[in-house]
Amino acid sequence: MIPRATYRLQLTREFPFSAAQAIVPYLADLGISHIYASPITTARSGSTHGYDVVDPTRINPKLGGDAGFRDLVATLRDHDMGIVIDIVPNHMGVAGGENGWWNDVLRHGPKSRYSRFFDINWSGPLILPILGATLGEVIAAGDLSLCRDDDETCLILYGEQRLPLRPETVEGDDLRAIADAQHYRLVDWRTANDCLNWRRFFAINDLAGLRVEDAAVFDATHALYLDLYRQGMIDGVRVDHIDGLTDPAGYGRRLRAAFDAIRPGAWIIVEKILAPDEQLPGDWGIDGTSGYDFMRDVTALLHDPAGEAPLIDLWRAIDPDHGDASAVVLDARREMLAWQFEGQLQACTDAFLALAGSARATDMALEGFTPAMIRRAIERLLWVFPVYRTYGDGHGAPPSDGAVRDQAWQAVQRHAPPGEARVARQILDWLAGCSGGERSLKAEAVRRFQQLSAPIAAKGVEDTAFYRYAPLLSVNDVGSEPGAFALSPADFHARVQARATGFPHAMLATATHDHKRGEDMRARLAVLSATPGEWRRAVAGWTRIAEEIEPAIHPADRYQIFQTLLGAWPDAADMADFNDRVAAWLTKNLREARLRSSWDAPDNDYEMRAHDLLHGLIAHGGFRQEMDALIQRIAPAALGNSLIQTALKYCLPGVPDLYQGAELMDLSLVDPDNRRQVDYDRRAKLLADGGSRADARKITLIRQLLRWRRAWPDLFEQGAYHSLPVTGPRADHVLAFERTHGGKRLTCAVALHMGSVLVSNKGKMPSAAWWADTQIGLQPAIAAAHIFEQELLLLNLD
């Protein structure tokens, strides 16, 4: 069943099934058709998100267990609603001794029935990076000991971590000898990047990769989901991090076949980051992505392209060392590859060395490829790879991979040492399935490259470059890239049409549990692209204040503080916890950037000074007065942006997703701030009472559009999409389209990049003279000045 509209809920011990059940009447009144829930399977104790699953065969008892889930579903059905759940096929949580499958691997090693479940290289003991020092130091400190559990199973105890021992090593009291005799090797956590011999999720040692391409692993990890679907308890799934799998395409087709064997119609979407010009393959058996591509495009549409150059100039004056987006991304990728992923890089290199060795019998040119050359070629390709990954299997690749390989080839040549570009060319040919070598060796080499390119892209761009390059922070969110500033109406139409043609039921998201800034924070910051002069003047004044408070903070960090305070600045009633919220963001921002602090080696002195600046600004009367004044000046344009992106999400082809709480103004920061508890009583009251405040206008618009979607589902689910032509001197300030089906027509027109004129007019709409003879190509054509006389948004259903 394709949802009409979903509502994302982050389930936790503090917000279990019973809490979700309590808000079902409110969501039904709002017009939501389906809850979209975070993972419901058993996660590690204390998990705040549910993605560290330790038992995929059981519903999490901390959320209410099977009975609680059934009660929730019953209440949903009573309100003619359904549920979609998040599933995590790529990895499992392995910390804390709660994962029975992992414990069995630790006890029995390669002979464990679950050893094939995890992506482990068994050429030696499994590396377990859980110590805070060397093993000898830990033993000397008395932090490692033997104990007996209730069933008299001997365990090694390190802190709170209980580790099973292989059965034949339970005698004696020489801790070092016992530890060395295990199927695993205990090491300092800092060595994991270099010596880990199993695939983890990105750089997280607590999450071990699964081999879901193995039919037995697929069956064991998906039995619960399929059983819930068989019972009519769920209507579909969202697949987490599909790019981490060996074969995303094969997985998607297998998942679709498994659901269809029970009952056709399951809604299957996948978490997938698409490059701006990348198309999702159409043969995976899925309904589309979870919406990062839409979130990127709709935010870029709100950015005024005229503001790009002045904002970049301002940034380069502030931080000339990080003034070029492509250079920042390149440096970040190189650092990630040289440091956090050394172990995976070496394993990838070894796989290609083995492949080259087997291919030399039929290709004498390979005799000139040294191990160092092959490693350098892989490194340089990963520096510049234009997408998260390709999808070959060693003996072939989909046609869509061809353009990616061509882009990679063009980009890598300038980085290759003299005479070594041919080695990179050979790697790309192997990714295509060309050239010689044993089929199994090609498959292994290609797999390792593709499972490495995705985390390098994610960690290099989203988790590093986005914290180093900041001309405008609304650009820097999941699914985007630092250099992709604005999107023209024509290009936006083209992307909408492509999505409507290939994946008409893809999810449309404007906020997620992974976003770095809430949807309305991005909408507010987007106004700066239309008012760069106003922003430059504000920064100059605030800089003088900041230098009086704490002069030792790097200008780039200071500049990001200014932007973040502007974007997240709340109403007076919500200021109570603002200091703590933005302080948590600042710590994460400094450590993710790894320029003046880091997670592995925090610079406590610098962080303290940065926090002093942050809190000093918030407490400074002059700064607060100027901040309030600026927000008031840009408020009409910011609200217009918020309502525009809301309207587009609910009117364009696709399934709109409403992130928890974002039916009101969402000025949240990066996690954990964007996962805070939501005040549903307040939302229900606003929904009932209405009003003129920004919050009320947003939730009222959402309910109006959701009622339209409920009343005319065919129009929104199947209706044709047509862009409407706009002519005249202000054509770039308008996006217009219509949806048609069965005699019904929805018309939508929005005014873009209005920040400058609204600020100049003190919040009033521009005059007819400003619009001149700009026309929107309806039948008959209508003057833009008439359409946007009162509002930035026109919606009409007839």
mmCIF file of N, CA and C in Angstrom, residues 574-680:
data_model
loop_
_atom_site.group_PDB
_atom_site.id
_atom_site.type_symbol
_atom_site.label_atom_id
_atom_site.label_comp_id
_atom_site.label_asym_id
_atom_site.label_seq_id
_atom_site.Cartn_x
_atom_site.Cartn_y
_atom_site.Cartn_z
ATOM 1 N N ASP A 574 11.221 30.054 24.224
ATOM 2 C CA ASP A 574 11.986 28.811 24.035
ATOM 3 C C ASP A 574 13.481 28.992 24.283
ATOM 4 N N MET A 575 13.877 30.094 24.930
ATOM 5 C CA MET A 575 15.292 30.377 25.144
ATOM 6 C C MET A 575 15.892 29.599 26.303
ATOM 7 N N ALA A 576 15.071 28.968 27.140
ATOM 8 C CA ALA A 576 15.564 28.384 28.397
ATOM 9 C C ALA A 576 16.704 27.402 28.176
ATOM 10 N N ASP A 577 16.569 26.485 27.208
ATOM 11 C CA ASP A 577 17.588 25.460 26.996
ATOM 12 C C ASP A 577 18.452 25.746 25.775
ATOM 13 N N PHE A 578 18.357 26.949 25.226
ATOM 14 C CA PHE A 578 19.052 27.261 23.985
ATOM 15 C C PHE A 578 20.567 27.197 24.158
ATOM 16 N N ASN A 579 21.062 27.695 25.270
ATOM 17 C CA ASN A 579 22.502 27.646 25.524
ATOM 18 C C ASN A 579 23.042 26.230 25.426
ATOM 19 N N ASP A 580 22.385 25.300 26.098
ATOM 20 C CA ASP A 580 22.853 23.915 26.121
ATOM 21 C C ASP A 580 22.745 23.275 24.738
ATOM 22 N N ARG A 581 21.668 23.570 24.036
ATOM 23 C CA ARG A 581 21.465 22.963 22.720
ATOM 24 C C ARG A 581 22.542 23.395 21.738
ATOM 25 N N VAL A 582 22.786 24.701 21.686
ATOM 26 C CA VAL A 582 23.745 25.191 20.709
ATOM 27 C C VAL A 582 25.172 24.874 21.139
ATOM 28 N N ALA A 583 25.406 24.705 22.437
ATOM 29 C CA ALA A 583 26.731 24.299 22.911
ATOM 30 C C ALA A 583 27.061 22.886 22.444
ATOM 31 N N ALA A 584 26.062 21.992 22.474
ATOM 32 C CA ALA A 584 26.287 20.631 21.988
ATOM 33 C C ALA A 584 26.605 20.638 20.499
ATOM 34 N N TRP A 585 25.897 21.505 19.753
ATOM 35 C CA TRP A 585 26.221 21.633 18.323
ATOM 36 C C TRP A 585 27.659 22.098 18.140
ATOM 37 N N LEU A 586 28.085 23.084 18.906
ATOM 38 C CA LEU A 586 29.419 23.648 18.728
ATOM 39 C C LEU A 586 30.498 22.603 18.984
ATOM 40 N N THR A 587 30.338 21.812 20.029
ATOM 41 C CA THR A 587 31.315 20.749 20.308
ATOM 42 C C THR A 587 31.417 19.804 19.123
ATOM 43 N N LYS A 588 30.271 19.377 18.611
ATOM 44 C CA LYS A 588 30.286 18.458 17.475
ATOM 45 C C LYS A 588 30.895 19.124 16.249
ATOM 46 N N ASN A 589 30.568 20.364 16.025
ATOM 47 C CA ASN A 589 31.083 21.075 14.863
ATOM 48 C C ASN A 589 32.613 21.137 14.882
ATOM 49 N N LEU A 590 33.190 21.483 16.027
ATOM 50 C CA LEU A 590 34.641 21.583 16.140
ATOM 51 C C LEU A 590 35.316 20.228 15.969
ATOM 52 N N ARG A 591 34.723 19.212 16.546
ATOM 53 C CA ARG A 591 35.371 17.894 16.506
ATOM 54 C C ARG A 591 35.214 17.206 15.160
ATOM 55 N N GLU A 592 34.071 17.397 14.489
ATOM 56 C CA GLU A 592 33.910 16.801 13.167
ATOM 57 C C GLU A 592 34.854 17.463 12.152
ATOM 58 N N ALA A 593 35.067 18.766 12.290
ATOM 59 C CA ALA A 593 35.962 19.457 11.358
ATOM 60 C C ALA A 593 37.410 18.997 11.502
ATOM 61 N N ARG A 594 37.808 18.620 12.734
ATOM 62 C CA ARG A 594 39.153 18.128 13.010
ATOM 63 C C ARG A 594 40.246 19.125 12.597
ATOM 64 N N LEU A 595 39.969 20.393 12.767
ATOM 65 C CA LEU A 595 40.964 21.419 12.473
ATOM 66 C C LEU A 595 41.580 21.977 13.746
ATOM 67 N N ARG A 596 40.734 22.227 14.729
ATOM 68 C CA ARG A 596 41.228 22.789 15.992
ATOM 69 C C ARG A 596 40.816 21.939 17.197
ATOM 70 N N SER A 597 40.134 20.854 16.946
ATOM 71 C CA SER A 597 39.820 19.848 17.961
ATOM 72 C C SER A 597 39.383 18.602 17.218
ATOM 73 N N SER A 598 39.096 17.536 17.943
ATOM 74 C CA SER A 598 38.638 16.300 17.296
ATOM 75 C C SER A 598 38.051 15.383 18.357
ATOM 76 N N TRP A 599 37.349 14.367 17.903
ATOM 77 C CA TRP A 599 36.814 13.382 18.850
ATOM 78 C C TRP A 599 37.930 12.571 19.482
ATOM 79 N N ASP A 600 38.938 12.232 18.713
ATOM 80 C CA ASP A 600 40.007 11.369 19.216
ATOM 81 C C ASP A 600 40.983 12.116 20.126
ATOM 82 N N ALA A 601 41.154 13.411 19.897
ATOM 83 C CA ALA A 601 42.081 14.202 20.719
ATOM 84 C C ALA A 601 41.489 15.594 20.918
ATOM 85 N N PRO A 602 40.480 15.732 21.768
ATOM 86 C CA PRO A 602 39.848 17.033 21.958
ATOM 87 C C PRO A 602 40.823 18.071 22.518
ATOM 88 N N ASP A 603 40.748 19.277 21.987
ATOM 89 C CA ASP A 603 41.504 20.398 22.537
ATOM 90 C C ASP A 603 40.568 21.112 23.514
ATOM 91 N N ASN A 604 40.636 20.696 24.759
ATOM 92 C CA ASN A 604 39.684 21.188 25.753
ATOM 93 C C ASN A 604 39.799 22.694 25.974
ATOM 94 N N ASP A 605 41.014 23.218 25.887
ATOM 95 C CA ASP A 605 41.196 24.652 26.104
ATOM 96 C C ASP A 605 40.525 25.459 24.995
ATOM 97 N N TYR A 606 40.745 25.065 23.747
ATOM 98 C CA TYR A 606 40.134 25.793 22.645
ATOM 99 C C TYR A 606 38.612 25.656 22.690
ATOM 100 N N GLU A 607 38.133 24.453 22.962
ATOM 101 C CA GLU A 607 36.687 24.251 23.035
ATOM 102 C C GLU A 607 36.073 25.118 24.133
ATOM 103 N N MET A 608 36.750 25.220 25.263
ATOM 104 C CA MET A 608 36.228 26.043 26.354
ATOM 105 C C MET A 608 36.132 27.501 25.925
ATOM 106 N N ARG A 609 37.157 27.983 25.233
ATOM 107 C CA ARG A 609 37.145 29.370 24.767
ATOM 108 C C ARG A 609 36.018 29.583 23.741
ATOM 109 N N ALA A 610 35.819 28.605 22.861
ATOM 110 C CA ALA A 610 34.746 28.721 21.867
ATOM 111 C C ALA A 610 33.380 28.758 22.548
ATOM 112 N N HIS A 611 33.220 27.949 23.583
ATOM 113 C CA HIS A 611 31.957 27.968 24.327
ATOM 114 C C HIS A 611 31.792 29.279 25.093
ATOM 115 N N ASP A 612 32.876 29.818 25.585
ATOM 116 C CA ASP A 612 32.792 31.123 26.244
ATOM 117 C C ASP A 612 32.294 32.184 25.269
ATOM 118 N N LEU A 613 32.797 32.134 24.036
ATOM 119 C CA LEU A 613 32.330 33.082 23.025
ATOM 120 C C LEU A 613 30.846 32.875 22.746
ATOM 121 N N LEU A 614 30.464 31.635 22.549
ATOM 122 C CA LEU A 614 29.063 31.327 22.241
ATOM 123 C C LEU A 614 28.136 31.855 23.329
ATOM 124 N N HIS A 615 28.420 31.489 24.563
ATOM 125 C CA HIS A 615 27.553 31.901 25.661
ATOM 126 C C HIS A 615 27.627 33.409 25.890
ATOM 127 N N GLY A 616 28.812 33.978 25.653
ATOM 128 C CA GLY A 616 28.948 35.420 25.804
ATOM 129 C C GLY A 616 28.104 36.181 24.795
ATOM 130 N N LEU A 617 28.056 35.689 23.573
ATOM 131 C CA LEU A 617 27.226 36.335 22.558
ATOM 132 C C LEU A 617 25.750 36.261 22.936
ATOM 133 N N ILE A 618 25.309 35.078 23.360
ATOM 134 C CA ILE A 618 23.900 34.912 23.699
ATOM 135 C C ILE A 618 23.498 35.823 24.855
ATOM 136 N N ALA A 619 24.441 36.049 25.780
ATOM 137 C CA ALA A 619 24.133 36.872 26.951
ATOM 138 C C ALA A 619 24.345 38.365 26.702
ATOM 139 N N HIS A 620 24.990 38.721 25.606
ATOM 140 C CA HIS A 620 25.356 40.116 25.347
ATOM 141 C C HIS A 620 24.122 40.903 24.881
ATOM 142 N N GLY A 621 23.778 41.942 25.612
ATOM 143 C CA GLY A 621 22.578 42.702 25.293
ATOM 144 C C GLY A 621 22.592 43.300 23.905
ATOM 145 N N GLY A 622 23.725 43.865 23.502
ATOM 146 C CA GLY A 622 23.816 44.456 22.177
ATOM 147 C C GLY A 622 23.670 43.420 21.076
ATOM 148 N N PHE A 623 24.322 42.278 21.260
ATOM 149 C CA PHE A 623 24.223 41.213 20.258
ATOM 150 C C PHE A 623 22.786 40.715 20.163
ATOM 151 N N ARG A 624 22.160 40.465 21.290
ATOM 152 C CA ARG A 624 20.777 39.974 21.282
ATOM 153 C C ARG A 624 19.855 40.971 20.580
ATOM 154 N N GLN A 625 20.056 42.246 20.859
ATOM 155 C CA GLN A 625 19.214 43.257 20.235
ATOM 156 C C GLN A 625 19.391 43.258 18.718
ATOM 157 N N GLU A 626 20.631 43.180 18.262
ATOM 158 C CA GLU A 626 20.892 43.167 16.823
ATOM 159 C C GLU A 626 20.373 41.889 16.176
ATOM 160 N N MET A 627 20.535 40.763 16.870
ATOM 161 C CA MET A 627 20.038 39.498 16.338
ATOM 162 C C MET A 627 18.513 39.531 16.207
ATOM 163 N N ASP A 628 17.832 39.987 17.235
ATOM 164 C CA ASP A 628 16.373 40.081 17.173
ATOM 165 C C ASP A 628 15.929 40.989 16.032
ATOM 166 N N ALA A 629 16.642 42.097 15.862
ATOM 167 C CA ALA A 629 16.272 43.041 14.807
ATOM 168 C C ALA A 629 16.461 42.433 13.426
ATOM 169 N N LEU A 630 17.577 41.719 13.212
ATOM 170 C CA LEU A 630 17.824 41.104 11.914
ATOM 171 C C LEU A 630 16.787 40.026 11.621
ATOM 172 N N ILE A 631 16.495 39.191 12.609
ATOM 173 C CA ILE A 631 15.505 38.136 12.402
ATOM 174 C C ILE A 631 14.145 38.741 12.081
ATOM 175 N N GLN A 632 13.806 39.845 12.732
ATOM 176 C CA GLN A 632 12.530 40.494 12.442
ATOM 177 C C GLN A 632 12.500 41.016 11.002
ATOM 178 N N ARG A 633 13.624 41.562 10.523
ATOM 179 C CA ARG A 633 13.655 42.094 9.162
ATOM 180 C C ARG A 633 13.505 40.997 8.113
ATOM 181 N N ILE A 634 14.128 39.838 8.364
ATOM 182 C CA ILE A 634 14.069 38.771 7.357
ATOM 183 C C ILE A 634 12.917 37.804 7.598
ATOM 184 N N ALA A 635 12.152 38.000 8.671
ATOM 185 C CA ALA A 635 11.107 37.042 9.050
ATOM 186 C C ALA A 635 10.078 36.805 7.939
ATOM 187 N N PRO A 636 9.554 37.846 7.251
ATOM 188 C CA PRO A 636 8.579 37.568 6.185
ATOM 189 C C PRO A 636 9.146 36.675 5.086
ATOM 190 N N ALA A 637 10.398 36.919 4.695
ATOM 191 C CA ALA A 637 11.009 36.087 3.657
ATOM 192 C C ALA A 637 11.274 34.683 4.175
ATOM 193 N N ALA A 638 11.714 34.559 5.430
ATOM 194 C CA ALA A 638 11.978 33.240 6.005
ATOM 195 C C ALA A 638 10.693 32.431 6.101
ATOM 196 N N LEU A 639 9.612 33.057 6.559
ATOM 197 C CA LEU A 639 8.328 32.357 6.628
ATOM 198 C C LEU A 639 7.870 31.964 5.231
ATOM 199 N N GLY A 640 8.051 32.876 4.271
ATOM 200 C CA GLY A 640 7.688 32.532 2.901
ATOM 201 C C GLY A 640 8.430 31.307 2.405
ATOM 202 N N ASN A 641 9.744 31.240 2.675
ATOM 203 C CA ASN A 641 10.521 30.062 2.285
ATOM 204 C C ASN A 641 9.991 28.797 2.945
ATOM 205 N N SER A 642 9.660 28.881 4.230
ATOM 206 C CA SER A 642 9.141 27.719 4.952
ATOM 207 C C SER A 642 7.838 27.221 4.343
ATOM 208 N N LEU A 643 6.934 28.138 4.047
ATOM 209 C CA LEU A 643 5.644 27.738 3.487
ATOM 210 C C LEU A 643 5.790 27.237 2.056
ATOM 211 N N ILE A 644 6.728 27.819 1.303
ATOM 212 C CA ILE A 644 6.964 27.358 -0.067
ATOM 213 C C ILE A 644 7.464 25.922 -0.073
ATOM 214 N N GLN A 645 8.481 25.616 0.726
ATOM 215 C CA GLN A 645 8.999 24.243 0.708
ATOM 216 C C GLN A 645 7.963 23.267 1.248
ATOM 217 N N THR A 646 7.132 23.712 2.179
ATOM 218 C CA THR A 646 6.052 22.862 2.669
ATOM 219 C C THR A 646 5.058 22.564 1.554
ATOM 220 N N ALA A 647 4.633 23.595 0.845
ATOM 221 C CA ALA A 647 3.664 23.405 -0.228
ATOM 222 C C ALA A 647 4.217 22.498 -1.325
ATOM 223 N N LEU A 648 5.467 22.710 -1.702
ATOM 224 C CA LEU A 648 6.059 21.892 -2.756
ATOM 225 C C LEU A 648 6.103 20.427 -2.339
ATOM 226 N N LYS A 649 6.481 20.177 -1.100
ATOM 227 C CA LYS A 649 6.579 18.783 -0.648
ATOM 228 C C LYS A 649 5.241 18.058 -0.736
ATOM 229 N N TYR A 650 4.153 18.759 -0.430
ATOM 230 C CA TYR A 650 2.845 18.110 -0.409
ATOM 231 C C TYR A 650 2.124 18.150 -1.745
ATOM 232 N N CYS A 651 2.644 18.906 -2.713
ATOM 233 C CA CYS A 651 1.968 19.020 -3.997
ATOM 234 C C CYS A 651 2.681 18.300 -5.136
ATOM 235 N N LEU A 652 3.989 18.115 -5.023
ATOM 236 C CA LEU A 652 4.746 17.483 -6.099
ATOM 237 C C LEU A 652 4.563 15.965 -6.084
ATOM 238 N N PRO A 653 4.859 15.294 -7.195
ATOM 239 C CA PRO A 653 4.752 13.831 -7.227
ATOM 240 C C PRO A 653 5.667 13.177 -6.201
ATOM 241 N N GLY A 654 5.117 12.227 -5.447
ATOM 242 C CA GLY A 654 5.866 11.534 -4.419
ATOM 243 C C GLY A 654 5.060 11.433 -3.139
ATOM 244 N N VAL A 655 5.656 10.810 -2.136
ATOM 245 C CA VAL A 655 5.013 10.621 -0.834
ATOM 246 C C VAL A 655 5.668 11.568 0.166
ATOM 247 N N PRO A 656 4.962 12.591 0.634
ATOM 248 C CA PRO A 656 5.567 13.541 1.581
ATOM 249 C C PRO A 656 5.761 12.913 2.952
ATOM 250 N N ASP A 657 6.912 13.174 3.549
ATOM 251 C CA ASP A 657 7.198 12.711 4.906
ATOM 252 C C ASP A 657 7.336 13.912 5.820
ATOM 253 N N LEU A 658 6.653 13.864 6.945
ATOM 254 C CA LEU A 658 6.710 14.936 7.935
ATOM 255 C C LEU A 658 7.526 14.432 9.116
ATOM 256 N N TYR A 659 8.693 15.042 9.334
ATOM 257 C CA TYR A 659 9.552 14.619 10.432
ATOM 258 C C TYR A 659 8.948 15.054 11.763
ATOM 259 N N GLN A 660 9.115 14.216 12.760
ATOM 260 C CA GLN A 660 8.466 14.436 14.052
ATOM 261 C C GLN A 660 8.636 15.864 14.562
ATOM 262 N N GLY A 661 7.516 16.526 14.788
ATOM 263 C CA GLY A 661 7.524 17.869 15.334
ATOM 264 C C GLY A 661 7.658 18.972 14.317
ATOM 265 N N ALA A 662 8.023 18.651 13.077
ATOM 266 C CA ALA A 662 8.299 19.691 12.084
ATOM 267 C C ALA A 662 7.032 20.285 11.490
ATOM 268 N N GLU A 663 5.865 19.892 12.002
ATOM 269 C CA GLU A 663 4.648 20.575 11.583
ATOM 270 C C GLU A 663 4.594 21.995 12.148
ATOM 271 N N LEU A 664 5.426 22.265 13.175
ATOM 272 C CA LEU A 664 5.675 23.628 13.627
ATOM 273 C C LEU A 664 7.065 24.038 13.141
ATOM 274 N N MET A 665 7.489 25.263 13.429
ATOM 275 C CA MET A 665 8.781 25.735 12.958
ATOM 276 C C MET A 665 9.908 24.837 13.480
ATOM 277 N N ASP A 666 10.668 24.268 12.574
ATOM 278 C CA ASP A 666 11.739 23.331 12.904
ATOM 279 C C ASP A 666 13.081 24.044 12.794
ATOM 280 N N LEU A 667 13.559 24.538 13.921
ATOM 281 C CA LEU A 667 14.856 25.227 13.982
ATOM 282 C C LEU A 667 15.882 24.346 14.682
ATOM 283 N N SER A 668 15.757 23.045 14.525
ATOM 284 C CA SER A 668 16.626 22.105 15.229
ATOM 285 C C SER A 668 18.023 22.088 14.641
ATOM 286 N N LEU A 669 18.953 21.606 15.458
ATOM 287 C CA LEU A 669 20.346 21.439 15.065
ATOM 288 C C LEU A 669 20.636 19.959 14.848
ATOM 289 N N VAL A 670 21.878 19.643 14.554
ATOM 290 C CA VAL A 670 22.277 18.268 14.295
ATOM 291 C C VAL A 670 22.029 17.393 15.513
ATOM 292 N N ASP A 671 21.915 16.076 15.278
ATOM 293 C CA ASP A 671 21.621 15.160 16.372
ATOM 294 C C ASP A 671 22.640 15.321 17.509
ATOM 295 N N PRO A 672 22.183 15.179 18.742
ATOM 296 C CA PRO A 672 20.867 14.685 19.167
ATOM 297 C C PRO A 672 19.784 15.746 19.242
ATOM 298 N N ASP A 673 20.079 16.994 18.869
ATOM 299 C CA ASP A 673 19.091 18.056 19.019
ATOM 300 C C ASP A 673 17.856 17.787 18.178
ATOM 301 N N ASN A 674 18.041 17.228 16.978
ATOM 302 C CA ASN A 674 16.888 16.991 16.108
ATOM 303 C C ASN A 674 16.081 15.760 16.511
ATOM 304 N N ARG A 675 16.457 15.128 17.613
ATOM 305 C CA ARG A 675 15.721 13.955 18.104
ATOM 306 C C ARG A 675 15.116 14.209 19.482
ATOM 307 N N ARG A 676 14.976 15.479 19.833
ATOM 308 C CA ARG A 676 14.397 15.814 21.129
ATOM 309 C C ARG A 676 12.925 15.425 21.192
ATOM 310 N N GLN A 677 12.422 15.310 22.417
ATOM 311 C CA GLN A 677 11.016 15.004 22.611
ATOM 312 C C GLN A 677 10.151 16.140 22.061
ATOM 313 N N VAL A 678 9.022 15.789 21.524
ATOM 314 C CA VAL A 678 8.129 16.732 20.877
ATOM 315 C C VAL A 678 6.936 17.022 21.783
ATOM 316 N N ASP A 679 6.541 18.286 21.856
ATOM 317 C CA ASP A 679 5.376 18.701 22.641
ATOM 318 C C ASP A 679 4.130 18.566 21.762
ATOM 319 N N TYR A 680 3.473 17.396 21.839
ATOM 320 C CA TYR A 680 2.312 17.165 20.991
ATOM 321 C C TYR A 680 1.056 17.858 21.515
#
